[in-house]
PDB file of C-alpha atoms and ligand atoms in Angstrom:
ATOM      1  CA  MET D   1     -34.235  15.197 -16.956  1.00 90.00           C
ATOM      2  CA  LYS D   2     -33.223  17.922 -19.425  1.00 97.00           C
ATOM      3  CA  GLU D   3     -33.934  21.607 -19.773  1.00 97.00           C
ATOM      4  CA  ARG D   4     -33.308  23.455 -23.010  1.00 97.00           C
ATOM      5  CA  PHE D   5     -31.761  26.926 -23.251  1.00 97.00           C
ATOM      6  CA  LEU D   6     -31.523  28.559 -26.692  1.00 97.00           C
ATOM      7  CA  GLY D   7     -31.546  25.127 -28.312  1.00 97.00           C
ATOM      8  CA  VAL D   8     -28.993  23.490 -25.998  1.00 98.00           C
ATOM      9  CA  ASP D   9     -29.943  20.733 -23.547  1.00 98.00           C
ATOM     10  CA  VAL D  10     -28.745  20.846 -19.941  1.00 98.00           C
ATOM     11  CA  SER D  11     -29.267  17.930 -17.527  1.00 97.00           C
ATOM     12  CA  SER D  12     -30.986  18.683 -14.267  1.00 96.00           C
ATOM     13  CA  HIS D  13     -29.425  15.725 -12.407  1.00 94.00           C
ATOM     14  CA  SER D  14     -27.839  16.396  -9.032  1.00 91.00           C
ATOM     15  CA  TYR D  15     -24.420  14.990  -8.101  1.00 90.00           C
ATOM     16  CA  GLU D  16     -26.162  12.170  -6.237  1.00 92.00           C
ATOM     17  CA  GLN D  17     -28.163  11.131  -9.310  1.00 94.00           C
ATOM     18  CA  LEU D  18     -25.158  11.487 -11.600  1.00 96.00           C
ATOM     19  CA  LYS D  19     -23.013   9.284  -9.332  1.00 95.00           C
ATOM     20  CA  LYS D  20     -25.598   6.543  -9.386  1.00 95.00           C
ATOM     21  CA  ASN D  21     -26.264   6.780 -13.127  1.00 97.00           C
ATOM     22  CA  VAL D  22     -22.606   6.658 -14.041  1.00 97.00           C
ATOM     23  CA  ILE D  23     -21.886   3.524 -12.019  1.00 96.00           C
ATOM     24  CA  ASP D  24     -25.038   1.906 -13.454  1.00 97.00           C
ATOM     25  CA  ASP D  25     -23.861   2.849 -16.959  1.00 97.00           C
ATOM     26  CA  ILE D  26     -20.483   1.185 -16.369  1.00 97.00           C
ATOM     27  CA  ASN D  27     -22.093  -1.944 -14.920  1.00 96.00           C
ATOM     28  CA  HIS D  28     -24.442  -2.187 -17.900  1.00 97.00           C
ATOM     29  CA  LYS D  29     -21.580  -1.510 -20.334  1.00 93.00           C
ATOM     30  CA  LYS D  30     -23.453   1.499 -21.588  1.00 97.00           C
ATOM     31  CA  GLN D  31     -21.461   4.321 -23.161  1.00 98.00           C
ATOM     32  CA  SER D  32     -22.113   7.782 -21.743  1.00 98.00           C
ATOM     33  CA  PHE D  33     -20.664  11.134 -22.583  1.00 98.00           C
ATOM     34  CA  ILE D  34     -20.458  14.048 -20.128  1.00 98.00           C
ATOM     35  CA  VAL D  35     -20.035  17.623 -21.285  1.00 98.00           C
ATOM     36  CA  ALA D  36     -19.839  20.777 -19.164  1.00 97.00           C
ATOM     37  CA  ILE D  37     -22.189  23.539 -20.287  1.00 97.00           C
ATOM     38  CA  ASN D  38     -21.840  27.244 -19.525  1.00 94.00           C
ATOM     39  CA  PRO D  39     -23.480  30.374 -20.986  1.00 94.00           C
ATOM     40  CA  GLU D  40     -20.510  31.002 -23.277  1.00 92.00           C
ATOM     41  CA  LYS D  41     -20.891  27.570 -24.881  1.00 94.00           C
ATOM     42  CA  ILE D  42     -24.640  27.999 -25.263  1.00 96.00           C
ATOM     43  CA  LEU D  43     -24.172  31.341 -27.025  1.00 95.00           C
ATOM     44  CA  LYS D  44     -21.538  29.832 -29.305  1.00 95.00           C
ATOM     45  CA  ALA D  45     -23.785  26.865 -30.081  1.00 96.00           C
ATOM     46  CA  GLN D  46     -26.649  29.171 -30.946  1.00 94.00           C
ATOM     47  CA  GLN D  47     -24.647  30.316 -33.955  1.00 94.00           C
ATOM     48  CA  ASP D  48     -23.037  26.990 -34.773  1.00 97.00           C
ATOM     49  CA  GLU D  49     -25.360  24.144 -35.637  1.00 97.00           C
ATOM     50  CA  ASN D  50     -22.611  21.492 -35.593  1.00 97.00           C
ATOM     51  CA  LEU D  51     -21.624  22.495 -32.109  1.00 97.00           C
ATOM     52  CA  ARG D  52     -25.260  22.542 -31.004  1.00 98.00           C
ATOM     53  CA  ASN D  53     -25.837  19.018 -32.328  1.00 97.00           C
ATOM     54  CA  LEU D  54     -22.620  17.861 -30.701  1.00 97.00           C
ATOM     55  CA  LEU D  55     -23.552  19.226 -27.268  1.00 98.00           C
ATOM     56  CA  ASN D  56     -27.041  17.757 -27.561  1.00 98.00           C
ATOM     57  CA  LYS D  57     -25.544  14.329 -28.337  1.00 97.00           C
ATOM     58  CA  ALA D  58     -24.020  14.113 -24.868  1.00 98.00           C
ATOM     59  CA  THR D  59     -25.708  11.881 -22.306  1.00 98.00           C
ATOM     60  CA  TYR D  60     -25.210  14.319 -19.435  1.00 98.00           C
ATOM     61  CA  GLN D  61     -24.786  18.047 -20.046  1.00 98.00           C
ATOM     62  CA  ILE D  62     -23.701  19.220 -16.624  1.00 98.00           C
ATOM     63  CA  PRO D  63     -24.595  22.791 -15.547  1.00 97.00           C
ATOM     64  CA  ASP D  64     -21.155  24.356 -15.125  1.00 93.00           C
ATOM     65  CA  GLY D  65     -21.613  28.026 -14.395  1.00 86.00           C
ATOM     66  CA  VAL D  66     -23.938  30.112 -12.293  1.00 88.00           C
ATOM     67  CA  GLY D  67     -25.442  31.610 -15.471  1.00 93.00           C
ATOM     68  CA  VAL D  68     -27.118  28.289 -16.283  1.00 96.00           C
ATOM     69  CA  LEU D  69     -28.685  28.158 -12.799  1.00 96.00           C
ATOM     70  CA  VAL D  70     -30.074  31.658 -13.199  1.00 95.00           C
ATOM     71  CA  ALA D  71     -31.382  30.741 -16.671  1.00 97.00           C
ATOM     72  CA  SER D  72     -33.136  27.710 -15.178  1.00 97.00           C
ATOM     73  CA  ARG D  73     -34.734  29.871 -12.504  1.00 95.00           C
ATOM     74  CA  LEU D  74     -35.920  32.346 -15.159  1.00 95.00           C
ATOM     75  CA  LYS D  75     -37.571  29.449 -16.985  1.00 94.00           C
ATOM     76  CA  LYS D  76     -39.007  27.973 -13.783  1.00 94.00           C
ATOM     77  CA  GLY D  77     -36.769  24.952 -14.225  1.00 96.00           C
ATOM     78  CA  ASN D  78     -35.217  22.583 -11.708  1.00 95.00           C
ATOM     79  CA  ILE D  79     -31.484  23.079 -12.034  1.00 96.00           C
ATOM     80  CA  LYS D  80     -30.523  24.096  -8.523  1.00 91.00           C
ATOM     81  CA  GLU D  81     -26.969  22.901  -8.165  1.00 91.00           C
ATOM     82  CA  ARG D  82     -23.879  23.794 -10.112  1.00 91.00           C
ATOM     83  CA  VAL D  83     -21.908  20.767 -11.308  1.00 95.00           C
ATOM     84  CA  THR D  84     -18.505  21.908 -12.506  1.00 92.00           C
ATOM     85  CA  GLY D  85     -16.339  19.899 -14.884  1.00 95.00           C
ATOM     86  CA  ILE D  86     -13.527  19.556 -12.388  1.00 94.00           C
ATOM     87  CA  ASP D  87     -15.807  18.580  -9.485  1.00 94.00           C
ATOM     88  CA  MET D  88     -17.472  15.988 -11.728  1.00 97.00           C
ATOM     89  CA  LEU D  89     -14.026  14.591 -12.546  1.00 98.00           C
ATOM     90  CA  LEU D  90     -13.206  14.364  -8.827  1.00 97.00           C
ATOM     91  CA  THR D  91     -16.604  12.801  -8.093  1.00 97.00           C
ATOM     92  CA  LEU D  92     -16.007  10.185 -10.796  1.00 98.00           C
ATOM     93  CA  CYS D  93     -12.584   9.390  -9.321  1.00 98.00           C
ATOM     94  CA  GLU D  94     -14.136   8.991  -5.875  1.00 97.00           C
ATOM     95  CA  GLN D  95     -16.834   6.711  -7.285  1.00 97.00           C
ATOM     96  CA  ALA D  96     -14.261   4.749  -9.291  1.00 98.00           C
ATOM     97  CA  GLU D  97     -12.223   4.196  -6.121  1.00 98.00           C
ATOM     98  CA  GLU D  98     -15.297   3.080  -4.203  1.00 97.00           C
ATOM     99  CA  HIS D  99     -16.585   0.723  -6.901  1.00 97.00           C
ATOM    100  CA  GLY D 100     -13.256  -0.623  -8.199  1.00 97.00           C
ATOM    101  CA  LYS D 101     -13.483   1.052 -11.615  1.00 98.00           C
ATOM    102  CA  SER D 102     -10.503   2.491 -13.459  1.00 98.00           C
ATOM    103  CA  VAL D 103      -9.828   5.860 -15.089  1.00 98.00           C
ATOM    104  CA  PHE D 104      -7.595   7.074 -17.933  1.00 98.00           C
ATOM    105  CA  LEU D 105      -6.234  10.628 -18.228  1.00 98.00           C
ATOM    106  CA  TYR D 106      -5.792  11.786 -21.828  1.00 98.00           C
ATOM    107  CA  GLY D 107      -4.715  15.337 -22.705  1.00 98.00           C
ATOM    108  CA  ALA D 108      -2.742  18.425 -21.642  1.00 97.00           C
ATOM    109  CA  LYS D 109       0.951  19.103 -22.233  1.00 97.00           C
ATOM    110  CA  PRO D 110       3.496  16.298 -21.801  1.00 97.00           C
ATOM    111  CA  GLY D 111       4.052  15.509 -18.113  1.00 96.00           C
ATOM    112  CA  ILE D 112       0.890  17.218 -16.834  1.00 97.00           C
ATOM    113  CA  ALA D 113      -1.428  14.191 -16.900  1.00 97.00           C
ATOM    114  CA  GLU D 114       1.293  12.278 -15.030  1.00 97.00           C
ATOM    115  CA  GLU D 115       1.408  14.979 -12.337  1.00 97.00           C
ATOM    116  CA  ALA D 116      -2.400  15.042 -12.158  1.00 98.00           C
ATOM    117  CA  LYS D 117      -2.326  11.269 -11.733  1.00 98.00           C
ATOM    118  CA  GLU D 118       0.036  11.522  -8.741  1.00 97.00           C
ATOM    119  CA  GLU D 119      -2.199  14.128  -7.155  1.00 97.00           C
ATOM    120  CA  LEU D 120      -5.346  12.019  -7.726  1.00 98.00           C
ATOM    121  CA  VAL D 121      -3.714   8.955  -6.199  1.00 97.00           C
ATOM    122  CA  ARG D 122      -2.748  11.058  -3.170  1.00 97.00           C
ATOM    123  CA  LYS D 123      -6.373  12.101  -2.830  1.00 97.00           C
ATOM    124  CA  TYR D 124      -7.912   8.689  -3.633  1.00 98.00           C
ATOM    125  CA  PRO D 125      -5.306   6.078  -2.592  1.00 97.00           C
ATOM    126  CA  GLY D 126      -7.363   3.139  -3.858  1.00 97.00           C
ATOM    127  CA  LEU D 127      -8.033   4.678  -7.276  1.00 98.00           C
ATOM    128  CA  LYS D 128      -6.923   2.607 -10.262  1.00 98.00           C
ATOM    129  CA  ILE D 129      -5.421   4.829 -12.937  1.00 98.00           C
ATOM    130  CA  ALA D 130      -5.258   2.626 -16.005  1.00 98.00           C
ATOM    131  CA  GLY D 131      -3.065   5.028 -17.969  1.00 98.00           C
ATOM    132  CA  VAL D 132      -2.149   8.572 -18.973  1.00 98.00           C
ATOM    133  CA  LEU D 133      -1.306  10.146 -22.331  1.00 98.00           C
ATOM    134  CA  ASP D 134      -0.516  13.750 -23.269  1.00 98.00           C
ATOM    135  CA  GLY D 135      -2.742  15.652 -25.656  1.00 98.00           C
ATOM    136  CA  TYR D 136      -0.106  16.271 -28.330  1.00 97.00           C
ATOM    137  CA  GLU D 137       0.363  12.719 -29.593  1.00 94.00           C
ATOM    138  CA  LYS D 138      -0.160  12.927 -33.363  1.00 93.00           C
ATOM    139  CA  ASP D 139      -0.656   9.222 -34.016  1.00 96.00           C
ATOM    140  CA  GLU D 140      -4.426   8.760 -33.525  1.00 95.00           C
ATOM    141  CA  GLN D 141      -4.180   4.996 -33.842  1.00 96.00           C
ATOM    142  CA  LYS D 142      -1.637   4.903 -31.040  1.00 97.00           C
ATOM    143  CA  VAL D 143      -3.945   6.964 -28.845  1.00 98.00           C
ATOM    144  CA  ILE D 144      -6.898   4.638 -29.462  1.00 98.00           C
ATOM    145  CA  GLN D 145      -4.813   1.524 -28.947  1.00 98.00           C
ATOM    146  CA  THR D 146      -3.215   2.785 -25.725  1.00 98.00           C
ATOM    147  CA  ILE D 147      -6.599   3.629 -24.237  1.00 98.00           C
ATOM    148  CA  ASN D 148      -8.167   0.336 -25.307  1.00 98.00           C
ATOM    149  CA  GLU D 149      -5.280  -1.735 -23.963  1.00 98.00           C
ATOM    150  CA  SER D 150      -5.595   0.005 -20.601  1.00 98.00           C
ATOM    151  CA  GLN D 151      -9.169  -1.346 -20.287  1.00 98.00           C
ATOM    152  CA  ALA D 152     -10.219   1.843 -18.525  1.00 98.00           C
ATOM    153  CA  ASP D 153     -13.880   2.286 -17.551  1.00 98.00           C
ATOM    154  CA  ILE D 154     -13.763   6.096 -17.477  1.00 98.00           C
ATOM    155  CA  LEU D 155     -11.873   8.359 -19.875  1.00 98.00           C
ATOM    156  CA  PHE D 156     -11.146  12.023 -19.138  1.00 98.00           C
ATOM    157  CA  VAL D 157     -10.284  13.986 -22.282  1.00 98.00           C
ATOM    158  CA  ALA D 158      -8.473  17.297 -21.740  1.00 98.00           C
ATOM    159  CA  LEU D 159      -7.947  18.811 -25.192  1.00 98.00           C
ATOM    160  CA  GLY D 160      -9.881  22.057 -24.639  1.00 94.00           C
ATOM    161  CA  SER D 161     -13.426  22.701 -25.741  1.00 93.00           C
ATOM    162  CA  PRO D 162     -14.957  21.979 -28.218  1.00 94.00           C
ATOM    163  CA  LYS D 163     -11.989  20.004 -29.623  1.00 97.00           C
ATOM    164  CA  GLN D 164     -12.326  17.359 -26.889  1.00 98.00           C
ATOM    165  CA  GLU D 165     -16.079  16.967 -27.480  1.00 97.00           C
ATOM    166  CA  TYR D 166     -15.585  16.464 -31.218  1.00 97.00           C
ATOM    167  CA  TRP D 167     -12.809  13.996 -30.449  1.00 98.00           C
ATOM    168  CA  ILE D 168     -15.031  11.995 -28.092  1.00 98.00           C
ATOM    169  CA  VAL D 169     -17.942  11.741 -30.527  1.00 97.00           C
ATOM    170  CA  ASP D 170     -15.593  10.806 -33.391  1.00 97.00           C
ATOM    171  CA  HIS D 171     -13.908   7.994 -31.447  1.00 98.00           C
ATOM    172  CA  MET D 172     -16.514   6.623 -29.046  1.00 97.00           C
ATOM    173  CA  ASP D 173     -17.297   3.664 -31.317  1.00 97.00           C
ATOM    174  CA  GLU D 174     -13.679   2.526 -31.480  1.00 98.00           C
ATOM    175  CA  LEU D 175     -13.061   2.780 -27.764  1.00 98.00           C
ATOM    176  CA  ASN D 176     -14.103   0.158 -25.231  1.00 97.00           C
ATOM    177  CA  VAL D 177     -14.600   2.786 -22.554  1.00 98.00           C
ATOM    178  CA  SER D 178     -17.904   3.324 -20.790  1.00 98.00           C
ATOM    179  CA  ILE D 179     -17.814   6.923 -19.493  1.00 98.00           C
ATOM    180  CA  PHE D 180     -16.299   9.833 -21.445  1.00 98.00           C
ATOM    181  CA  GLN D 181     -15.869  13.287 -19.993  1.00 98.00           C
ATOM    182  CA  GLY D 182     -14.381  16.370 -21.654  1.00 98.00           C
ATOM    183  CA  VAL D 183     -12.464  18.141 -18.878  1.00 97.00           C
ATOM    184  CA  GLY D 184     -10.746  21.175 -20.507  1.00 94.00           C
ATOM    185  CA  GLY D 185      -7.915  22.525 -18.397  1.00 93.00           C
ATOM    186  CA  SER D 186      -8.665  20.310 -15.366  1.00 96.00           C
ATOM    187  CA  PHE D 187      -5.365  18.381 -15.460  1.00 97.00           C
ATOM    188  CA  ASP D 188      -3.492  21.695 -15.368  1.00 95.00           C
ATOM    189  CA  VAL D 189      -5.464  22.644 -12.255  1.00 92.00           C
ATOM    190  CA  ILE D 190      -5.147  19.254 -10.510  1.00 95.00           C
ATOM    191  CA  SER D 191      -1.410  19.057 -11.207  1.00 95.00           C
ATOM    192  CA  GLY D 192      -1.090  22.430  -9.464  1.00 89.00           C
ATOM    193  CA  ARG D 193       0.122  24.258 -12.588  1.00 85.00           C
ATOM    194  CA  ILE D 194      -2.924  26.538 -12.461  1.00 79.00           C
ATOM    195  CA  LYS D 195      -4.426  27.658  -9.168  1.00 77.00           C
ATOM    196  CA  ARG D 196      -8.088  27.232  -8.456  1.00 78.00           C
ATOM    197  CA  ALA D 197      -9.911  29.895  -6.424  1.00 83.00           C
ATOM    198  CA  PRO D 198      -9.419  29.770  -2.613  1.00 89.00           C
ATOM    199  CA  ASP D 199     -12.171  28.039  -0.604  1.00 88.00           C
ATOM    200  CA  PHE D 200     -13.760  31.319   0.384  1.00 89.00           C
ATOM    201  CA  PHE D 201     -14.572  32.127  -3.251  1.00 88.00           C
ATOM    202  CA  LEU D 202     -15.765  28.595  -4.017  1.00 84.00           C
ATOM    203  CA  ARG D 203     -18.026  28.483  -0.977  1.00 86.00           C
ATOM    204  CA  PHE D 204     -19.870  31.654  -1.929  1.00 84.00           C
ATOM    205  CA  GLY D 205     -20.132  30.862  -5.634  1.00 80.00           C
ATOM    206  CA  LEU D 206     -17.625  33.608  -6.410  1.00 85.00           C
ATOM    207  CA  GLU D 207     -15.136  31.606  -8.443  1.00 81.00           C
ATOM    208  CA  TRP D 208     -15.881  33.915 -11.394  1.00 81.00           C
ATOM    209  CA  LEU D 209     -14.797  36.919  -9.293  1.00 86.00           C
ATOM    210  CA  TYR D 210     -11.528  35.278  -8.320  1.00 87.00           C
ATOM    211  CA  ARG D 211     -10.820  34.357 -11.928  1.00 81.00           C
ATOM    212  CA  LEU D 212     -11.646  37.878 -13.021  1.00 83.00           C
ATOM    213  CA  ILE D 213      -9.058  39.245 -10.598  1.00 86.00           C
ATOM    214  CA  ALA D 214      -6.495  36.614 -11.571  1.00 83.00           C
ATOM    215  CA  GLU D 215      -7.151  36.816 -15.327  1.00 80.00           C
ATOM    216  CA  PRO D 216      -8.697  40.232 -16.122  1.00 84.00           C
ATOM    217  CA  TRP D 217      -9.095  39.388 -19.833  1.00 81.00           C
ATOM    218  CA  ARG D 218     -11.971  37.145 -18.722  1.00 76.00           C
ATOM    219  CA  ILE D 219     -14.140  40.238 -18.558  1.00 80.00           C
ATOM    220  CA  LYS D 220     -14.681  39.648 -22.283  1.00 79.00           C
ATOM    221  CA  ARG D 221     -16.340  36.324 -21.451  1.00 76.00           C
ATOM    222  CA  GLN D 222     -18.198  37.436 -18.356  1.00 77.00           C
ATOM    223  CA  ILE D 223     -19.682  40.490 -19.990  1.00 83.00           C
ATOM    224  CA  LYS D 224     -21.731  38.105 -22.144  1.00 86.00           C
ATOM    225  CA  LEU D 225     -23.706  36.838 -19.171  1.00 90.00           C
ATOM    226  CA  PRO D 226     -26.394  39.569 -19.065  1.00 91.00           C
ATOM    227  CA  ALA D 227     -26.935  39.220 -22.828  1.00 91.00           C
ATOM    228  CA  PHE D 228     -27.278  35.456 -22.372  1.00 94.00           C
ATOM    229  CA  LEU D 229     -29.875  35.839 -19.617  1.00 95.00           C
ATOM    230  CA  LEU D 230     -31.824  38.390 -21.634  1.00 94.00           C
ATOM    231  CA  LYS D 231     -31.916  36.032 -24.615  1.00 95.00           C
ATOM    232  CA  VAL D 232     -33.076  33.124 -22.451  1.00 96.00           C
ATOM    233  CA  TRP D 233     -35.737  35.262 -20.852  1.00 93.00           C
ATOM    234  CA  ARG D 234     -37.068  36.397 -24.243  1.00 92.00           C
ATOM    235  CA  ASP D 235     -36.875  32.944 -25.791  1.00 90.00           C
ATOM    236  CA  LYS D 236     -40.271  31.264 -25.941  1.00 73.00           C
TER     237      LYS D 236
HETATM  238  N1  UDP S 301      -4.641  20.670 -25.175  1.00 82.30           N
HETATM  239  C1  UDP S 301      -4.170  19.439 -25.603  1.00 82.30           C
HETATM  240  N2  UDP S 301      -4.008  19.206 -26.942  1.00 82.30           N
HETATM  241  C2  UDP S 301      -4.317  20.132 -27.865  1.00 82.30           C
HETATM  242  C3  UDP S 301      -4.819  21.393 -27.432  1.00 82.30           C
HETATM  243  C4  UDP S 301      -4.991  21.623 -26.069  1.00 82.30           C
HETATM  244  O1  UDP S 301      -3.897  18.565 -24.800  1.00 82.30           O
HETATM  245  O2  UDP S 301      -4.148  19.869 -29.062  1.00 82.30           O
HETATM  246  C5  UDP S 301      -4.797  20.895 -23.730  1.00 82.30           C
HETATM  247  C6  UDP S 301      -4.033  22.046 -23.143  1.00 82.30           C
HETATM  248  O3  UDP S 301      -2.691  21.680 -22.859  1.00 82.30           O
HETATM  249  C7  UDP S 301      -4.841  22.342 -21.884  1.00 82.30           C
HETATM  250  C8  UDP S 301      -6.259  21.962 -22.302  1.00 82.30           C
HETATM  251  O4  UDP S 301      -6.136  21.192 -23.497  1.00 82.30           O
HETATM  252  O5  UDP S 301      -4.446  21.461 -20.855  1.00 82.30           O
HETATM  253  C9  UDP S 301      -7.123  23.170 -22.654  1.00 82.30           C
HETATM  254  O6  UDP S 301      -7.421  23.854 -21.528  1.00 82.30           O
HETATM  255  P1  UDP S 301      -8.317  25.165 -21.573  1.00 82.30           P
HETATM  256  O7  UDP S 301      -8.367  25.668 -20.186  1.00 82.30           O
HETATM  257  O8  UDP S 301      -7.870  26.062 -22.689  1.00 82.30           O
HETATM  258  O9  UDP S 301      -9.717  24.531 -22.021  1.00 82.30           O
HETATM  259  P2  UDP S 301     -11.165  24.999 -21.655  1.00 82.30           P
HETATM  260  O10 UDP S 301     -11.379  24.533 -20.219  1.00 82.30           O
HETATM  261  O11 UDP S 301     -11.209  26.485 -21.815  1.00 82.30           O
HETATM  262  O12 UDP S 301     -11.971  24.243 -22.620  1.00 82.30           O
END
């Protein structure tokens, strides 16, 4: 269930399949690693072999970004639905609540994960949050120990990309967690510190437009999209 763009794998699972797989993984004590893929990351990975290998090590590379959907269509692939990092996080919380699994929030500035936790509990009252820890704790051993003692099933790592992905791969073996997801700035968004696009923009797949208006410097990222699509199209 993978499609490859410029050397980087992307999973073609829908939300429904991902939900089922993740709960199965937890029940079978299987470790899985979720990474969000967008055109910017693929272009970066094309020039960075370590990053490429890292992204390809993930169990589920979710298609975050309309550019990946267009690339899949160009290649006659099957990726039809965008799965964003933050929506995957929310889906995992919903599944955790439903199936009695617990989550751990690791990352972001001091206090933010705590605020995100309160917001998640408001949204999913039955959700078990096994613990939170900010992303600036220097003592690695303390981080590992805190997470292990919490006995969390799912760990969200918000250290920014690709730092969080390297961190996950480096520490997976020492952690008795089943599902790992790198979630970037999601805790900042959930805590309300950063605003997500209004519903209108989300519904029409125009989140990029909203972000462009809110943060004009993003043009530097978005301008890469046509070049990405051209490369994919030419790639045999
Ligand atoms: N962060 C962290 N520890 C670090 C560096 C970054 O916890 O050593 C956090 C930072 O506070 C922010 C997130 O990582 O919450 C990075 O978010 P950003 O939106 O930059 O990541 P992206 O989604 O672009 O990968």
